Short mmCIF file of C-alpha atoms in Angstrom, two decimals:
data_model
loop_
_atom_site.label_atom_id
_atom_site.label_comp_id
_atom_site.label_asym_id
_atom_site.label_seq_id
_atom_site.Cartn_x
_atom_site.Cartn_y
_atom_site.Cartn_z
CA UNK R 1294 207.78 -2.41 246.91
CA UNK R 1295 205.84 -1.65 243.19
CA UNK R 1296 201.81 -1.56 243.04
CA UNK R 1297 200.01 -1.94 239.83
CA UNK R 1298 196.48 -0.52 240.55
CA UNK R 1299 193.49 -2.01 239.24
CA UNK R 1300 190.36 0.19 237.52
CA UNK R 1301 188.94 0.06 241.34
CA UNK R 1302 191.81 1.43 242.75
CA UNK R 1303 192.65 4.13 240.06
CA UNK R 1304 189.23 5.92 240.18
CA UNK R 1305 189.89 5.89 244.42
CA UNK R 1306 193.29 7.62 243.21
CA UNK R 1307 191.64 10.24 240.85
CA UNK R 1308 189.80 11.31 243.92
CA UNK R 1309 192.72 11.76 246.11
CA UNK R 1310 194.52 13.39 243.41
CA UNK R 1311 191.76 15.91 243.46
CA UNK R 1312 191.80 16.46 246.91
CA UNK R 1313 195.44 17.23 246.95
CA UNK R 1314 195.20 19.74 244.09
CA UNK R 1315 191.63 21.43 245.46
CA UNK R 1316 193.63 21.44 248.81
CA UNK R 1317 196.77 22.98 247.45
CA UNK R 1318 195.10 25.93 245.66
CA UNK R 1319 193.22 26.67 248.23
CA UNK R 1320 196.07 27.30 250.10
CA UNK R 1321 198.09 29.19 247.81
CA UNK R 1322 194.53 31.20 247.27
CA UNK R 1323 195.17 32.32 251.11
CA UNK R 1324 198.55 32.71 251.73
CA UNK R 1325 199.65 36.08 251.55
CA UNK R 1326 202.01 38.67 252.97
CA UNK R 1327 201.70 38.33 256.89
CA UNK R 1328 200.48 34.81 256.67
CA UNK R 1329 202.01 32.65 259.23
CA UNK R 1330 202.91 29.18 258.40
CA UNK R 1331 201.89 27.52 261.17
CA UNK R 1332 198.60 28.87 259.93
CA UNK R 1333 198.74 26.88 256.12
CA UNK R 1334 199.18 24.14 258.05
CA UNK R 1335 196.31 24.55 260.57
CA UNK R 1336 194.46 25.30 257.33
CA UNK R 1337 195.97 22.04 255.42
CA UNK R 1338 194.84 19.73 258.45
CA UNK R 1339 191.12 21.31 259.12
CA UNK R 1340 190.60 20.29 254.83
CA UNK R 1341 191.99 16.89 255.34
CA UNK R 1342 189.81 16.26 258.43
CA UNK R 1343 186.69 17.24 256.45
CA UNK R 1344 187.32 15.21 253.38
CA UNK R 1345 187.60 12.18 255.56
CA UNK R 1346 191.37 11.79 254.42
CA UNK R 1347 194.49 10.81 256.42
CA UNK R 1348 197.70 12.96 256.28
CA UNK R 1349 200.44 11.08 254.72
CA UNK R 1350 203.35 13.50 256.58
CA UNK R 1351 202.34 13.85 260.06
CA UNK R 1352 203.41 10.63 261.15
CA UNK R 1353 205.62 10.10 258.61
CA UNK R 1354 209.50 9.01 259.94
CA UNK R 1355 212.16 8.39 257.70
CA UNK R 1356 215.10 7.43 257.87
CA UNK R 1357 216.66 10.95 256.77
CA UNK R 1358 214.12 12.80 259.58
CA UNK R 1359 214.29 12.63 263.58
CA UNK R 1360 211.36 11.62 264.66
CA UNK R 1361 207.65 12.03 263.28
CA UNK R 1362 207.38 14.88 260.73
CA UNK R 1363 204.37 16.26 263.16
CA UNK R 1364 202.67 18.35 260.35
CA UNK R 1365 200.33 18.41 257.57
CA UNK R 1366 201.84 20.09 254.81
CA UNK R 1367 205.87 21.23 253.92
CA UNK R 1368 206.18 24.87 253.55
CA UNK R 1369 209.68 25.94 251.85
CA UNK R 1370 210.35 29.49 251.81
CA UNK R 1371 212.72 30.76 249.38
CA UNK R 1372 216.09 28.90 249.89
CA UNK R 1373 214.05 25.87 251.63
CA UNK R 1374 213.21 23.49 248.79
CA UNK R 1375 212.17 20.08 250.46
CA UNK R 1376 210.70 18.73 253.38
CA UNK R 1377 210.03 22.06 254.90
CA UNK R 1378 208.55 22.00 258.33
CA UNK R 1379 206.18 24.66 259.42
CA UNK R 1380 207.01 26.87 261.78
CA UNK R 1381 206.48 30.56 263.54
CA UNK R 1382 207.39 32.21 260.69
CA UNK R 1383 205.32 35.11 258.60
CA UNK R 1384 205.13 35.12 254.65
CA UNK R 1385 206.97 38.68 253.10
CA UNK R 1386 206.32 40.13 249.81
CA UNK R 1387 208.50 37.77 247.22
CA UNK R 1388 208.66 35.30 249.15
CA UNK R 1389 209.33 32.18 247.36
CA UNK R 1390 207.12 29.45 248.65
CA UNK R 1391 206.63 25.83 247.57
CA UNK R 1392 203.17 23.69 249.47
CA UNK R 1393 204.05 20.00 249.26
CA UNK R 1394 200.88 17.92 250.25
CA UNK R 1395 200.16 14.18 249.99
CA UNK R 1396 196.78 12.50 251.47
CA UNK R 1397 195.50 9.02 251.83
CA UNK R 1398 191.98 9.32 250.53
CA UNK R 1399 190.18 5.24 250.92
CA UNK R 1400 193.35 4.05 251.15
CA UNK R 1401 194.96 5.52 248.08
CA UNK R 1402 197.47 8.00 247.97
CA UNK R 1403 198.07 10.90 246.01
CA UNK R 1404 201.40 13.58 246.08
CA UNK R 1405 201.59 17.18 244.21
CA UNK R 1406 203.63 20.24 245.23
CA UNK R 1407 203.61 24.14 244.08
CA UNK R 1408 205.88 26.55 243.98
CA UNK R 1409 204.68 30.21 244.01
CA UNK R 1410 205.89 33.87 244.62
CA UNK R 1411 203.78 35.80 247.79
CA UNK R 1412 202.59 39.46 247.70
CA UNK R 1413 202.87 41.81 244.04
CA UNK R 1414 206.69 41.15 243.59
CA UNK R 1415 207.69 39.21 241.01
CA UNK R 1416 211.17 38.47 240.87
CA UNK R 1417 212.24 37.41 237.53
CA UNK R 1418 215.04 34.72 238.94
CA UNK R 1419 212.01 33.43 240.69
CA UNK R 1420 209.55 33.42 238.15
CA UNK R 1421 212.39 31.47 235.45
CA UNK R 1422 213.34 28.96 237.83
CA UNK R 1423 209.45 27.67 239.00
CA UNK R 1424 208.60 27.78 235.19
CA UNK R 1425 211.41 25.44 234.30
CA UNK R 1426 210.44 23.06 237.07
CA UNK R 1427 206.87 22.98 235.63
CA UNK R 1428 208.20 22.65 232.06
CA UNK R 1429 210.65 19.86 232.86
CA UNK R 1430 207.77 18.24 234.81
CA UNK R 1431 205.28 18.41 231.46
CA UNK R 1432 208.32 16.50 230.04
CA UNK R 1433 208.80 14.30 232.10
CA UNK R 1434 204.54 13.44 231.72
CA UNK R 1435 204.87 13.39 228.09
CA UNK R 1436 207.67 10.70 228.16
CA UNK R 1437 205.98 8.49 231.17
CA UNK R 1438 203.97 5.99 228.19
CA UNK R 1439 203.43 2.45 228.63
CA UNK R 1440 206.77 0.19 227.76
CA UNK R 1441 208.79 3.15 228.27
CA UNK R 1442 211.96 3.14 231.20
CA UNK R 1443 211.88 5.41 234.03
CA UNK R 1444 215.14 6.75 232.96
CA UNK R 1445 213.25 7.78 229.78
CA UNK R 1446 211.14 9.87 232.37
CA UNK R 1447 214.47 10.89 234.47
CA UNK R 1448 216.13 11.92 231.06
CA UNK R 1449 213.59 14.02 229.77
CA UNK R 1450 213.07 15.96 233.16
CA UNK R 1451 217.04 16.76 233.45
CA UNK R 1452 217.83 17.94 229.69
CA UNK R 1453 215.04 20.66 230.68
CA UNK R 1454 216.70 21.59 233.72
CA UNK R 1455 219.92 21.22 232.79
CA UNK R 1456 219.59 23.44 229.22
CA UNK R 1457 218.09 25.64 231.57
CA UNK R 1458 221.59 26.33 233.61
CA UNK R 1459 220.25 24.18 237.03
CA UNK R 1460 222.72 22.58 238.71
CA UNK R 1461 221.11 18.72 239.40
CA UNK R 1462 220.62 16.81 242.80
CA UNK R 1463 220.08 13.14 242.73
CA UNK R 1464 219.99 12.58 246.40
CA UNK R 1465 215.72 12.95 246.35
CA UNK R 1466 213.25 12.83 243.08
CA UNK R 1467 209.94 10.80 242.08
CA UNK R 1468 208.99 7.89 243.27
CA UNK R 1469 205.96 5.08 242.94
CA UNK R 1470 202.79 5.65 245.24
CA UNK R 1471 199.29 3.93 245.80
CA UNK R 1472 198.65 2.35 248.89
CA UNK R 1473 201.33 4.36 250.71
CA UNK R 1474 203.07 7.65 249.77
CA UNK R 1475 206.69 6.52 248.74
CA UNK R 1476 207.44 3.24 247.19
CA UNK R 1477 209.25 1.86 244.41
CA UNK R 1478 210.97 3.12 241.84
CA UNK R 1479 212.83 5.91 242.44
CA UNK R 1480 212.51 8.65 239.49
CA UNK R 1481 215.92 10.62 239.82
CA UNK R 1482 215.58 14.16 238.32
CA UNK R 1483 218.30 13.28 235.57
CA UNK R 1484 219.32 10.17 234.01
CA UNK R 1485 219.86 8.01 230.84
CA UNK R 1486 217.28 6.98 228.49
CA UNK R 1487 216.25 3.15 227.75
CA UNK R 1488 217.07 2.19 231.77
CA UNK R 1489 215.43 1.06 234.58
CA UNK R 1490 211.93 -0.26 235.26
CA UNK R 1491 209.48 -0.80 232.22
CA UNK R 1492 206.42 1.26 232.80
CA UNK R 1493 202.90 -0.60 232.65
CA UNK R 1494 199.66 0.45 232.97
CA UNK R 1495 197.94 0.46 236.14
CA UNK R 1496 201.19 2.16 237.50
CA UNK R 1497 201.01 5.48 239.83
CA UNK R 1498 204.01 7.80 239.54
CA UNK R 1499 205.10 11.53 241.57
CA UNK R 1500 207.14 12.81 239.29
CA UNK R 1501 208.50 16.01 240.75
CA UNK R 1502 211.75 17.93 239.19
CA UNK R 1503 213.17 20.41 241.73
CA UNK R 1504 216.21 22.86 241.93
CA UNK R 1505 218.76 24.94 243.38
CA UNK R 1506 219.49 28.53 241.41
CA UNK R 1507 223.29 28.01 242.15
CA UNK R 1508 223.82 24.50 243.50
CA UNK R 1509 223.06 20.84 244.17
CA UNK R 1510 224.13 20.55 247.68
CA UNK R 1511 221.99 20.43 250.34
CA UNK R 1512 221.87 21.50 254.07
CA UNK R 1513 219.75 20.02 256.87
CA UNK R 1514 218.15 22.66 259.20
CA UNK R 1515 218.43 21.86 262.87
CA UNK R 1516 214.44 20.64 262.70
CA UNK R 1517 216.47 17.61 261.46
CA UNK R 1518 213.71 18.21 258.38
CA UNK R 1519 214.24 21.09 255.81
CA UNK R 1520 216.20 21.11 253.21
CA UNK R 1521 218.13 24.18 251.81
CA UNK R 1522 220.28 24.84 249.45
CA UNK R 1523 224.29 25.23 250.83
CA UNK R 1524 224.76 28.55 249.14
CA UNK R 1525 221.37 30.18 250.25
CA UNK R 1526 220.05 30.50 246.88
CA UNK R 1527 216.49 30.11 246.07
CA UNK R 1528 214.72 26.97 244.77
CA UNK R 1529 211.32 25.81 243.08
CA UNK R 1530 209.66 22.38 243.43
CA UNK R 1531 206.94 21.29 241.21
CA UNK R 1532 205.23 17.48 241.79
CA UNK R 1533 202.34 15.82 239.65
CA UNK R 1534 201.15 12.51 241.15
CA UNK R 1535 200.45 10.53 237.36
CA UNK R 1536 198.90 6.79 236.78
CA UNK R 1537 200.32 5.32 233.22
CA UNK R 1538 197.31 4.51 231.33
CA UNK R 1539 196.73 2.72 227.89
CA UNK R 1540 197.08 5.96 226.39
CA UNK R 1541 199.80 7.57 228.11
CA UNK R 1542 200.22 9.45 231.41
CA UNK R 1543 197.18 10.52 233.00
CA UNK R 1544 197.60 13.71 235.56
CA UNK R 1545 195.78 12.70 239.16
CA UNK R 1546 196.72 16.32 241.11
CA UNK R 1547 194.45 18.54 238.86
CA UNK R 1548 192.35 21.01 240.75
CA UNK R 1549 188.52 20.19 240.02
CA UNK R 1550 187.38 22.27 237.41
CA UNK R 1551 184.86 25.39 238.27
CA UNK R 1552 181.15 24.24 238.35
#
């Protein structure tokens, strides 16, 4: 299913996007050395509930998982990259943490992910990997304009990732989003320009470049959810929900500016 949102729905999408972004930034500020991943999940639940929103994750039960996800935010640490299921573990100095959050507010979903290093350590390779996913995300957003095709976005993202030397996995990528979290079209993190669905104003997409330092192969944890790099190398993941407008792409998952 591909949805094209009307102006009223787009206005609600902006509210959902701002909520997701603000929650992620609050979680980032609170996450520190010694923080338990389950505490991060509890904080996320509290903020979602306080906003009158609904988690897209807690009851999520796709074919690639085993049973409902059962938590409110994905917490992926170091070699974990996607669908990181919160568990009883504490953060250490230098850990690379990815937080991925999606909520439904007033009937419209928004989805975003951020990666950052916890504590005072700044491992150069980790910082470079995070920055590469952010640059790839920016390139994908720049390519998302009316009349362009999904392949143009994929090609822009993949060019940045491959030029930085990272292998690219195409099993998981970006996606359409609207009244539900995961919709068509799929947006791979590499591809051929000029191919795929033609972008139209009112289309919402969640773009999410992610990489593993030295492999494109994933392995799944015994929890049947958390995906890790097959080599144990570190990973990074950046994601925004965008709306295609007459003038190009509008990023919906930006934090609310300070008053």
